[in-house]
């Protein structure tokens, strides 16, 4: 090894040419994504390509690039594709992609210290305070996703309820309980688990006909828990449930939380950014009363993965839960160690990437109005899909369409009535798998009670009416073919 050896390119002009080719490939990919399959099964040989032993010597960049183009890019899950309607995943944008490249080039560690990337992250906080009508004392933090944002909220609620000594002594014999609707995302229970309460300490409250938390049953559960010596400390509202996109009655929930003196957290993983749309914002009324909100820019916000966020009304609660002074993280009023508090004082991470940059580019580049229109458009497409289902005798709508998620099933011309629930579920499951394998359009699925539902979550800004019509057509054709085969 020579003393001037580094990991930088030995031949910068050659590297530059290769880098430009790589950028062009990704721009081509995005521009022409509609011509590709949404997803395709992985070739049987693919896993073995990535089970090789540790390479002792480097391979040329053009060779690695070729491998990416041949062996990785075609076999991604396809959430950038307009025909992708599985789960709740954003589509990303070319703008976000190049911003991510700038962030990677800068290689900023945004855990703390006096640096512009933190000012950018604070700009996002400023915008989120404005969007959710939170006070100037609010704090916030980029995290991987809502799963971790919910976890952070549970920890803050715990510290607020038990006082800071819990950070030193841990949980002892307190019987703390939390509450969320039965439709709440599984990561809320996981957060209770990770925070040491256990998943059983999360009471799952039944939902009403609109899939919202049943407030009477919530009050009843809280009363019986208090009678049994439990201490309710946290109530989690849902702003857009993962299965059906239900929004709890957040205003009424806020009243109840206030009366119970609990922490009011809202899981708004994708729904919270509905605030960007004047058509959707009124339905989120009450969100401005939350103590904390967890949400993702990588879903409806179309920021490339990952970009989750936790917003906390009273920033001092967040600091009190996570700040942990250390002499190697000494703060100053001048020099590189100025600018306290730092992001590392607001969550579990010390080293963290510059997620704020792609978010800043996205919001500044498109503007709130355009992003709100995109969000609203996905809801309009869901309404189109709902109408198509209701008009079609071979299809049955399985849940009210609240936002952008549509749950339905194929029934044939009432023929499914001659099938057992198990057979009907199996048939619909097969439809979903065949559609995914076709690469034409890709819904996912869920269970609503006993019934298997084909679930279309329209999140991607690239999806259009064509994709909705295609989904309807493909479900019907596949269902008819399977049904004919069944008989
Ligand atoms: C309502 C809800 N909460 C939480 C999550 C988890 O978010 P993430 O995947 O960003 O961790 C999701 C994901 O779809 C969600 O829909």
Short mmCIF file of C-alpha atoms and ligand atoms in Angstrom, two decimals:
data_model
loop_
_atom_site.label_atom_id
_atom_site.label_comp_id
_atom_site.label_asym_id
_atom_site.label_seq_id
_atom_site.Cartn_x
_atom_site.Cartn_y
_atom_site.Cartn_z
CA UNK A 1 0.00 0.00 0.00
CA UNK A 2 1.30 3.44 -0.93
CA UNK A 3 1.18 6.23 1.60
CA UNK A 4 -1.04 8.25 -0.75
CA UNK A 5 -3.56 5.43 -1.24
CA UNK A 6 -7.10 6.34 -0.27
CA UNK A 7 -10.51 5.04 -1.23
CA UNK A 8 -11.04 7.93 -3.62
CA UNK A 9 -10.98 7.09 -7.35
CA UNK A 10 -7.44 6.75 -8.74
CA UNK A 11 -8.80 7.98 -12.08
CA UNK A 12 -11.27 10.76 -11.44
CA UNK A 13 -12.28 11.36 -15.09
CA UNK A 14 -13.09 7.66 -15.54
CA UNK A 15 -15.04 7.60 -12.30
CA UNK A 16 -16.93 10.73 -13.30
CA UNK A 17 -17.98 9.17 -16.62
CA UNK A 18 -19.13 6.03 -14.85
CA UNK A 19 -21.01 8.04 -12.21
CA UNK A 20 -22.85 10.00 -14.91
CA UNK A 21 -23.83 6.74 -16.59
CA UNK A 22 -25.22 5.47 -13.30
CA UNK A 23 -27.25 8.65 -12.79
CA UNK A 24 -28.59 8.35 -16.34
CA UNK A 25 -29.63 4.76 -15.72
CA UNK A 26 -31.68 5.74 -12.70
CA UNK A 27 -33.28 8.65 -14.51
CA UNK A 28 -34.16 6.30 -17.39
CA UNK A 29 -35.54 3.80 -14.91
CA UNK A 30 -37.85 6.36 -13.36
CA UNK A 31 -38.87 8.01 -16.61
CA UNK A 32 -39.85 4.73 -18.22
CA UNK A 33 -40.99 2.82 -15.17
CA UNK A 34 -44.47 2.30 -16.58
CA UNK A 35 -43.05 0.07 -19.30
CA UNK A 36 -41.64 -2.33 -16.72
CA UNK A 37 -43.45 -4.98 -14.69
CA UNK A 38 -44.43 -3.77 -11.22
CA UNK A 39 -42.66 -6.78 -9.74
CA UNK A 40 -41.35 -10.05 -11.04
CA UNK A 41 -40.49 -13.27 -9.27
CA UNK A 42 -36.83 -13.58 -8.32
CA UNK A 43 -34.96 -16.03 -10.57
CA UNK A 44 -34.08 -19.22 -8.71
CA UNK A 45 -30.40 -18.42 -9.11
CA UNK A 46 -30.65 -14.94 -7.61
CA UNK A 47 -30.02 -15.68 -3.92
CA UNK A 48 -26.82 -17.55 -4.77
CA UNK A 49 -25.46 -14.43 -6.48
CA UNK A 50 -25.44 -12.84 -3.05
CA UNK A 51 -24.03 -15.70 -1.05
CA UNK A 52 -20.45 -15.33 -2.13
CA UNK A 53 -17.48 -15.26 0.19
CA UNK A 54 -15.85 -12.05 1.36
CA UNK A 55 -14.00 -10.50 -1.61
CA UNK A 56 -10.35 -9.84 -0.88
CA UNK A 57 -9.90 -7.64 -3.92
CA UNK A 58 -12.06 -4.94 -5.40
CA UNK A 59 -14.02 -5.25 -8.60
CA UNK A 60 -14.32 -2.43 -11.16
CA UNK A 61 -17.18 -0.01 -10.67
CA UNK A 62 -18.63 -0.66 -14.11
CA UNK A 63 -18.88 -4.34 -13.24
CA UNK A 64 -20.69 -3.59 -9.96
CA UNK A 65 -22.97 -1.22 -11.82
CA UNK A 66 -23.78 -3.93 -14.34
CA UNK A 67 -24.62 -6.31 -11.53
CA UNK A 68 -26.93 -3.72 -10.00
CA UNK A 69 -28.71 -3.24 -13.33
CA UNK A 70 -28.98 -6.99 -14.02
CA UNK A 71 -29.45 -8.57 -10.61
CA UNK A 72 -30.92 -5.95 -8.29
CA UNK A 73 -32.88 -3.23 -10.05
CA UNK A 74 -35.32 -5.55 -11.90
CA UNK A 75 -36.18 -7.43 -8.73
CA UNK A 76 -37.10 -4.67 -6.33
CA UNK A 77 -40.61 -4.67 -4.84
CA UNK A 78 -41.81 -2.02 -7.28
CA UNK A 79 -43.25 0.69 -5.04
CA UNK A 80 -41.99 3.32 -7.45
CA UNK A 81 -44.27 1.83 -10.14
CA UNK A 82 -47.71 3.39 -10.76
CA UNK A 83 -49.31 -0.06 -10.69
CA UNK A 84 -48.06 -0.71 -7.17
CA UNK A 85 -50.93 -0.59 -4.68
CA UNK A 86 -49.63 -3.00 -2.09
CA UNK A 87 -49.28 -1.99 1.54
CA UNK A 88 -48.78 1.72 2.17
CA UNK A 89 -45.64 2.77 0.37
CA UNK A 90 -44.58 5.98 -1.30
CA UNK A 91 -43.25 6.20 -4.83
CA UNK A 92 -40.24 8.46 -4.35
CA UNK A 93 -39.25 11.14 -6.87
CA UNK A 94 -36.22 11.92 -9.04
CA UNK A 95 -35.88 15.14 -7.05
CA UNK A 96 -35.67 13.20 -3.81
CA UNK A 97 -33.20 10.82 -5.40
CA UNK A 98 -30.70 13.49 -6.40
CA UNK A 99 -31.09 15.19 -3.02
CA UNK A 100 -30.19 11.86 -1.42
CA UNK A 101 -27.08 11.76 -3.57
CA UNK A 102 -26.06 15.21 -2.35
CA UNK A 103 -26.62 14.10 1.24
CA UNK A 104 -24.55 10.97 0.69
CA UNK A 105 -21.76 13.02 -0.87
CA UNK A 106 -21.70 15.38 2.09
CA UNK A 107 -21.76 12.40 4.46
CA UNK A 108 -23.05 14.58 7.27
CA UNK A 109 -23.53 12.98 10.64
CA UNK A 110 -26.57 14.86 11.90
CA UNK A 111 -26.42 13.70 15.53
CA UNK A 112 -25.30 17.12 16.69
CA UNK A 113 -22.82 19.98 16.59
CA UNK A 114 -22.82 23.34 14.87
CA UNK A 115 -23.63 22.61 11.22
CA UNK A 116 -26.03 23.70 8.49
CA UNK A 117 -27.59 20.24 8.08
CA UNK A 118 -29.10 20.68 11.55
CA UNK A 119 -30.48 24.06 10.51
CA UNK A 120 -32.14 22.25 7.58
CA UNK A 121 -33.64 19.70 9.96
CA UNK A 122 -34.91 22.58 12.12
CA UNK A 123 -36.48 24.11 9.03
CA UNK A 124 -38.56 20.97 8.65
CA UNK A 125 -39.52 21.24 12.34
CA UNK A 126 -40.58 24.82 11.70
CA UNK A 127 -42.75 23.73 8.79
CA UNK A 128 -44.29 20.87 10.77
CA UNK A 129 -45.16 23.18 13.67
CA UNK A 130 -46.94 25.36 11.16
CA UNK A 131 -48.71 22.46 9.41
CA UNK A 132 -50.01 20.90 12.63
CA UNK A 133 -50.58 24.18 14.46
CA UNK A 134 -48.11 23.20 17.17
CA UNK A 135 -46.50 25.84 19.41
CA UNK A 136 -42.99 27.26 19.04
CA UNK A 137 -41.92 25.06 21.95
CA UNK A 138 -42.52 21.91 19.89
CA UNK A 139 -39.56 19.70 19.03
CA UNK A 140 -39.15 17.02 16.44
CA UNK A 141 -36.76 14.49 15.02
CA UNK A 142 -36.18 12.50 11.87
CA UNK A 143 -36.10 8.75 12.46
CA UNK A 144 -36.28 5.70 10.22
CA UNK A 145 -40.06 5.42 10.24
CA UNK A 146 -43.25 5.58 12.23
CA UNK A 147 -42.42 2.33 14.02
CA UNK A 148 -39.53 4.06 15.79
CA UNK A 149 -41.42 7.35 16.06
CA UNK A 150 -44.20 5.54 17.94
CA UNK A 151 -41.61 3.91 20.17
CA UNK A 152 -40.10 7.30 20.99
CA UNK A 153 -43.57 8.61 21.85
CA UNK A 154 -44.16 5.70 24.25
CA UNK A 155 -40.85 6.43 25.98
CA UNK A 156 -41.63 10.14 26.30
CA UNK A 157 -45.12 9.42 27.67
CA UNK A 158 -43.58 7.02 30.18
CA UNK A 159 -41.00 9.54 31.37
CA UNK A 160 -43.60 12.26 31.59
CA UNK A 161 -45.88 10.04 33.66
CA UNK A 162 -43.32 8.48 35.99
CA UNK A 163 -40.82 11.32 36.21
CA UNK A 164 -37.19 11.31 35.18
CA UNK A 165 -36.15 8.84 37.85
CA UNK A 166 -37.61 6.08 35.68
CA UNK A 167 -34.67 6.60 33.34
CA UNK A 168 -32.30 5.59 36.10
CA UNK A 169 -34.30 2.95 37.94
CA UNK A 170 -36.35 1.53 35.11
CA UNK A 171 -39.86 0.21 35.51
CA UNK A 172 -40.49 -1.42 38.84
CA UNK A 173 -43.93 -2.61 39.80
CA UNK A 174 -45.99 0.13 38.17
CA UNK A 175 -49.08 -1.14 36.38
CA UNK A 176 -49.22 1.25 33.46
CA UNK A 177 -51.65 0.78 30.61
CA UNK A 178 -52.01 2.28 27.15
CA UNK A 179 -54.93 2.30 24.73
CA UNK A 180 -55.38 2.18 20.97
CA UNK A 181 -58.02 0.91 18.59
CA UNK A 182 -58.00 -2.69 17.41
CA UNK A 183 -57.12 -1.24 14.01
CA UNK A 184 -53.90 0.38 15.27
CA UNK A 185 -50.71 -0.72 13.56
CA UNK A 186 -48.78 -3.61 15.13
CA UNK A 187 -45.78 -1.38 15.77
CA UNK A 188 -47.68 0.31 18.62
CA UNK A 189 -47.79 -3.00 20.51
CA UNK A 190 -44.17 -3.58 19.57
CA UNK A 191 -43.28 -0.17 21.01
CA UNK A 192 -44.94 -1.17 24.30
CA UNK A 193 -42.94 -4.37 24.21
CA UNK A 194 -39.62 -2.60 23.55
CA UNK A 195 -40.31 0.01 26.22
CA UNK A 196 -40.66 -2.75 28.79
CA UNK A 197 -44.41 -2.59 29.40
CA UNK A 198 -45.24 -5.69 27.41
CA UNK A 199 -47.80 -5.89 24.66
CA UNK A 200 -50.56 -6.88 27.11
CA UNK A 201 -50.33 -3.40 28.64
CA UNK A 202 -51.73 -2.08 25.36
CA UNK A 203 -55.50 -2.39 25.53
CA UNK A 204 -56.94 -2.84 22.07
CA UNK A 205 -60.31 -1.17 21.96
CA UNK A 206 -62.95 -2.41 19.50
CA UNK A 207 -63.85 -0.20 16.54
CA UNK A 208 -67.22 1.09 15.38
CA UNK A 209 -68.80 0.55 11.96
CA UNK A 210 -66.47 3.18 10.51
CA UNK A 211 -63.44 1.37 11.91
CA UNK A 212 -62.80 4.18 14.43
CA UNK A 213 -61.97 3.58 18.06
CA UNK A 214 -65.21 3.07 20.01
CA UNK A 215 -65.09 5.89 22.55
CA UNK A 216 -67.67 4.40 24.90
CA UNK A 217 -65.76 1.14 25.04
CA UNK A 218 -62.54 3.06 25.57
CA UNK A 219 -64.02 4.88 28.59
CA UNK A 220 -65.34 1.60 29.92
CA UNK A 221 -61.96 -0.12 29.62
CA UNK A 222 -60.18 2.78 31.30
CA UNK A 223 -62.68 2.73 34.16
CA UNK A 224 -62.33 -0.99 34.74
CA UNK A 225 -58.53 -0.74 34.53
CA UNK A 226 -58.48 2.04 37.13
CA UNK A 227 -60.77 -0.04 39.34
CA UNK A 228 -58.30 -2.91 39.05
CA UNK A 229 -55.40 -0.69 40.12
CA UNK A 230 -53.89 0.04 36.71
CA UNK A 231 -52.63 3.48 35.77
CA UNK A 232 -53.67 4.57 32.27
CA UNK A 233 -50.91 6.81 30.91
CA UNK A 234 -51.16 6.84 27.12
CA UNK A 235 -53.89 6.91 24.49
CA UNK A 236 -52.92 6.44 20.85
CA UNK A 237 -55.23 7.80 18.18
CA UNK A 238 -55.00 6.64 14.59
CA UNK A 239 -54.98 9.12 11.72
CA UNK A 240 -55.32 6.64 8.86
CA UNK A 241 -55.27 2.99 9.92
CA UNK A 242 -53.16 0.62 7.92
CA UNK A 243 -55.98 -1.75 6.93
CA UNK A 244 -58.72 0.63 5.84
CA UNK A 245 -57.46 4.19 6.34
CA UNK A 246 -59.84 4.97 9.21
CA UNK A 247 -59.34 8.21 11.13
CA UNK A 248 -60.37 8.14 14.79
CA UNK A 249 -62.59 10.98 15.99
CA UNK A 250 -59.53 12.90 17.10
CA UNK A 251 -61.40 15.85 18.62
CA UNK A 252 -63.58 13.65 20.84
CA UNK A 253 -60.56 11.51 21.65
CA UNK A 254 -58.62 14.64 22.69
CA UNK A 255 -61.44 15.55 25.12
CA UNK A 256 -61.37 12.08 26.61
CA UNK A 257 -57.58 12.06 26.93
CA UNK A 258 -57.68 15.43 28.68
CA UNK A 259 -60.27 14.21 31.17
CA UNK A 260 -58.14 11.11 31.83
CA UNK A 261 -54.91 13.13 32.05
CA UNK A 262 -53.07 10.80 29.72
CA UNK A 263 -50.55 11.43 26.98
CA UNK A 264 -52.28 11.87 23.61
CA UNK A 265 -50.17 10.37 20.85
CA UNK A 266 -51.32 10.09 17.25
CA UNK A 267 -50.07 7.50 14.81
CA UNK A 268 -50.43 9.40 11.57
CA UNK A 269 -47.94 7.25 9.67
CA UNK A 270 -49.37 8.20 6.33
CA UNK A 271 -52.58 10.04 7.20
CA UNK A 272 -51.09 12.98 9.12
CA UNK A 273 -49.68 14.56 5.95
CA UNK A 274 -53.28 14.75 4.75
CA UNK A 275 -52.99 18.14 6.51
CA UNK A 276 -51.34 19.32 3.28
CA UNK A 277 -54.67 18.94 1.47
CA UNK A 278 -57.41 21.45 2.30
CA UNK A 279 -59.92 18.74 1.36
CA UNK A 280 -58.56 16.26 3.90
CA UNK A 281 -57.31 18.49 6.73
CA UNK A 282 -60.78 19.11 8.25
CA UNK A 283 -61.16 15.36 8.77
CA UNK A 284 -58.04 15.38 10.92
CA UNK A 285 -59.47 18.01 13.27
CA UNK A 286 -58.15 17.34 16.76
CA UNK A 287 -54.68 16.37 15.56
CA UNK A 288 -53.51 19.84 16.66
CA UNK A 289 -54.30 18.82 20.25
CA UNK A 290 -51.97 15.82 20.28
CA UNK A 291 -49.01 15.70 22.67
CA UNK A 292 -47.05 13.92 19.93
CA UNK A 293 -47.54 12.84 16.33
CA UNK A 294 -45.65 10.11 14.48
CA UNK A 295 -45.66 10.16 10.69
CA UNK A 296 -43.63 9.39 7.59
CA UNK A 297 -42.49 11.60 4.76
CA UNK A 298 -41.71 8.41 2.83
CA UNK A 299 -45.38 7.48 2.37
CA UNK A 300 -47.78 10.19 1.19
CA UNK A 301 -44.93 12.73 1.23
CA UNK A 302 -43.16 10.78 -1.59
CA UNK A 303 -39.73 11.36 -0.04
CA UNK A 304 -37.42 8.41 -0.82
CA UNK A 305 -37.00 5.88 2.00
CA UNK A 306 -36.49 6.35 4.81
CA UNK A 307 -37.87 9.51 6.39
CA UNK A 308 -39.99 9.04 9.50
CA UNK A 309 -40.69 11.84 11.95
CA UNK A 310 -41.74 12.38 15.55
CA UNK A 311 -43.21 15.76 16.49
CA UNK A 312 -43.63 16.56 20.18
CA UNK A 313 -45.76 19.46 21.42
CA UNK A 314 -43.61 20.31 24.41
CA UNK A 315 -39.98 19.93 23.40
CA UNK A 316 -38.90 19.82 27.05
CA UNK A 317 -40.67 16.45 27.42
CA UNK A 318 -38.61 15.05 24.57
CA UNK A 319 -35.37 16.46 25.99
CA UNK A 320 -36.20 15.15 29.46
CA UNK A 321 -36.66 11.69 28.00
CA UNK A 322 -33.51 11.41 25.92
CA UNK A 323 -30.86 14.00 26.80
CA UNK A 324 -27.92 12.17 28.37
CA UNK A 325 -24.87 14.39 28.97
CA UNK A 326 -21.46 12.88 28.31
CA UNK A 327 -18.06 14.54 28.49
CA UNK A 328 -17.24 13.49 24.93
CA UNK A 329 -20.40 15.33 23.83
CA UNK A 330 -19.51 18.54 25.68
CA UNK A 331 -21.47 21.62 24.54
CA UNK A 332 -19.99 25.03 23.92
CA UNK A 333 -21.31 28.42 22.91
CA UNK A 334 -18.71 28.74 20.13
CA UNK A 335 -16.88 26.41 17.80
CA UNK A 336 -18.07 23.09 16.42
CA UNK A 337 -19.71 21.99 19.67
CA UNK A 338 -22.19 24.88 19.79
CA UNK A 339 -25.86 24.70 18.86
CA UNK A 340 -27.22 22.68 21.80
CA UNK A 341 -29.69 21.01 22.07
CA UNK A 342 -28.63 18.54 19.45
CA UNK A 343 -30.74 15.91 17.69
CA UNK A 344 -29.07 13.23 19.81
CA UNK A 345 -30.72 14.85 22.85
CA UNK A 346 -34.14 14.14 21.38
CA UNK A 347 -34.02 10.44 20.59
CA UNK A 348 -32.00 7.24 20.92
CA UNK A 349 -29.67 7.78 17.94
CA UNK A 350 -26.32 9.52 18.15
CA UNK A 351 -25.03 9.05 14.61
CA UNK A 352 -27.72 9.70 12.04
CA UNK A 353 -27.89 10.56 8.36
CA UNK A 354 -29.17 13.68 6.66
CA UNK A 355 -32.79 12.60 6.02
CA UNK A 356 -33.82 16.22 6.30
CA UNK A 357 -32.16 17.13 2.99
CA UNK A 358 -34.31 14.99 0.68
CA UNK A 359 -37.35 16.15 2.67
CA UNK A 360 -36.32 19.78 2.36
CA UNK A 361 -35.79 19.39 -1.40
CA UNK A 362 -39.18 17.69 -1.72
CA UNK A 363 -41.18 20.28 0.24
CA UNK A 364 -39.27 23.27 -1.10
CA UNK A 365 -39.19 21.86 -4.63
CA UNK A 366 -42.85 20.99 -5.01
CA UNK A 367 -44.47 23.24 -2.41
CA UNK A 368 -47.14 22.28 0.10
CA UNK A 369 -49.99 22.95 -2.31
CA UNK A 370 -48.77 20.53 -4.97
CA UNK A 371 -48.00 17.83 -2.43
CA UNK A 372 -51.48 18.29 -0.98
CA UNK A 373 -52.99 17.92 -4.46
CA UNK A 374 -51.05 14.71 -5.03
CA UNK A 375 -52.33 13.34 -1.72
CA UNK A 376 -55.88 14.32 -2.54
CA UNK A 377 -55.59 12.76 -5.97
CA UNK A 378 -54.79 9.36 -4.47
CA UNK A 379 -58.03 9.65 -2.48
CA UNK A 380 -59.93 10.55 -5.65
CA UNK A 381 -58.53 7.46 -7.33
CA UNK A 382 -59.69 5.40 -4.35
CA UNK A 383 -63.16 6.86 -4.81
CA UNK A 384 -63.07 5.86 -8.51
CA UNK A 385 -62.08 2.36 -7.51
CA UNK A 386 -64.85 2.24 -4.92
CA UNK A 387 -67.39 3.30 -7.56
CA UNK A 388 -66.10 0.64 -9.95
CA UNK A 389 -66.51 -2.01 -7.26
CA UNK A 390 -69.97 -0.93 -6.20
CA UNK A 391 -71.16 -0.95 -9.83
CA UNK A 392 -69.77 -4.40 -10.54
CA UNK A 393 -71.90 -7.35 -9.41
CA UNK A 394 -68.87 -9.65 -9.29
CA UNK A 395 -67.13 -7.48 -6.69
CA UNK A 396 -67.98 -6.59 -3.11
CA UNK A 397 -66.70 -3.61 -1.13
CA UNK A 398 -65.58 -4.80 2.33
CA UNK A 399 -64.97 -1.52 4.18
CA UNK A 400 -65.95 2.10 3.77
CA UNK A 401 -63.36 4.05 1.79
CA UNK A 402 -62.01 6.75 4.09
CA UNK A 403 -58.94 7.98 2.31
CA UNK A 404 -56.85 6.11 -0.24
CA UNK A 405 -57.29 2.47 0.83
CA UNK A 406 -59.89 0.20 -0.73
CA UNK A 407 -60.70 -3.28 0.58
CA UNK A 408 -62.85 -5.54 -1.55
CA UNK A 409 -63.24 -9.07 -2.84
CA UNK A 410 -64.25 -10.98 -5.90
CA UNK A 411 -67.54 -12.81 -5.47
CA UNK A 412 -68.47 -13.82 -9.03
CA UNK A 413 -72.16 -13.39 -9.74
CA UNK A 414 -73.06 -14.16 -6.15
CA UNK A 415 -71.50 -17.55 -6.75
CA UNK A 416 -69.20 -17.26 -3.81
CA UNK A 417 -72.26 -17.81 -1.66
CA UNK A 418 -71.96 -21.48 -2.63
CA UNK A 419 -68.41 -21.56 -1.35
CA UNK A 420 -67.24 -21.86 2.23
CA UNK A 421 -65.56 -18.80 3.77
CA UNK A 422 -62.30 -20.68 3.50
CA UNK A 423 -62.75 -21.35 -0.22
CA UNK A 424 -63.77 -17.78 -0.95
CA UNK A 425 -60.74 -16.50 0.98
CA UNK A 426 -58.44 -18.88 -0.85
CA UNK A 427 -59.80 -17.77 -4.21
CA UNK A 428 -59.24 -14.10 -3.41
CA UNK A 429 -55.80 -14.84 -2.05
CA UNK A 430 -54.95 -16.57 -5.30
CA UNK A 431 -56.18 -13.54 -7.26
CA UNK A 432 -53.83 -11.27 -5.30
CA UNK A 433 -50.84 -13.55 -5.83
CA UNK A 434 -51.56 -13.97 -9.56
CA UNK A 435 -51.89 -10.23 -10.01
CA UNK A 436 -48.58 -9.66 -8.27
CA UNK A 437 -46.95 -12.32 -10.43
CA UNK A 438 -48.44 -10.82 -13.58
CA UNK A 439 -46.44 -7.64 -12.99
CA UNK A 440 -49.37 -5.63 -14.35
CA UNK A 441 -50.83 -4.27 -11.15
CA UNK A 442 -50.05 -5.17 -7.56
CA UNK A 443 -52.53 -4.99 -4.69
CA UNK A 444 -51.86 -6.60 -1.32
CA UNK A 445 -54.28 -8.14 1.14
CA UNK A 446 -55.58 -8.08 4.66
CA UNK A 447 -58.14 -9.86 6.81
CA UNK A 448 -61.29 -8.01 7.84
CA UNK A 449 -62.85 -10.21 10.46
CA UNK A 450 -63.13 -13.63 8.84
CA UNK A 451 -62.94 -12.27 5.35
CA UNK A 452 -59.88 -12.09 3.18
CA UNK A 453 -59.75 -8.70 1.47
CA UNK A 454 -57.95 -7.58 -1.65
CA UNK A 455 -56.44 -4.34 -0.47
CA UNK A 456 -55.43 -1.50 -2.76
CA UNK A 457 -53.53 1.30 -1.05
CA UNK A 458 -53.09 4.11 -3.54
CA UNK A 459 -50.13 6.13 -2.32
CA UNK A 460 -47.95 6.59 -5.37
CA UNK A 461 -48.10 9.98 -7.13
CA UNK A 462 -47.62 8.17 -10.46
CA UNK A 463 -50.81 6.11 -10.21
CA UNK A 464 -53.61 7.19 -12.53
CA UNK A 465 -57.11 6.25 -13.59
CA UNK A 466 -55.54 3.79 -16.04
CA UNK A 467 -54.08 1.83 -13.14
CA UNK A 468 -57.42 1.74 -11.33
CA UNK A 469 -59.22 0.45 -14.43
CA UNK A 470 -56.46 -2.06 -14.92
CA UNK A 471 -56.81 -3.32 -11.35
CA UNK A 472 -60.55 -3.81 -11.79
CA UNK A 473 -60.06 -5.57 -15.12
CA UNK A 474 -57.32 -7.87 -13.87
CA UNK A 475 -59.21 -8.84 -10.71
CA UNK A 476 -62.31 -9.69 -12.74
CA UNK A 477 -60.47 -11.63 -15.43
CA UNK A 478 -58.41 -13.56 -12.92
CA UNK A 479 -61.40 -14.19 -10.68
CA UNK A 480 -63.52 -15.41 -13.58
CA UNK A 481 -60.77 -17.75 -14.77
CA UNK A 482 -60.25 -19.18 -11.31
CA UNK A 483 -63.93 -19.52 -10.75
CA UNK A 484 -64.44 -21.40 -14.02
CA UNK A 485 -61.62 -23.69 -12.99
CA UNK A 486 -63.19 -24.26 -9.57
CA UNK A 487 -66.31 -25.67 -11.21
C1 LIG B 1 -50.78 3.39 10.54
C2 LIG B 1 -49.36 2.95 10.45
N1 LIG B 1 -48.57 3.01 11.53
C3 LIG B 1 -47.27 2.64 11.49
C4 LIG B 1 -46.71 2.16 10.34
C5 LIG B 1 -45.26 1.75 10.34
O1 LIG B 1 -44.52 2.76 9.73
P1 LIG B 1 -43.04 2.48 9.22
O2 LIG B 1 -43.16 1.39 8.21
O3 LIG B 1 -42.60 3.78 8.62
O4 LIG B 1 -42.22 2.10 10.39
C6 LIG B 1 -47.49 2.06 9.18
C7 LIG B 1 -46.93 1.51 7.93
O5 LIG B 1 -47.59 1.31 6.95
C8 LIG B 1 -48.83 2.48 9.24
O6 LIG B 1 -49.63 2.42 8.14
#
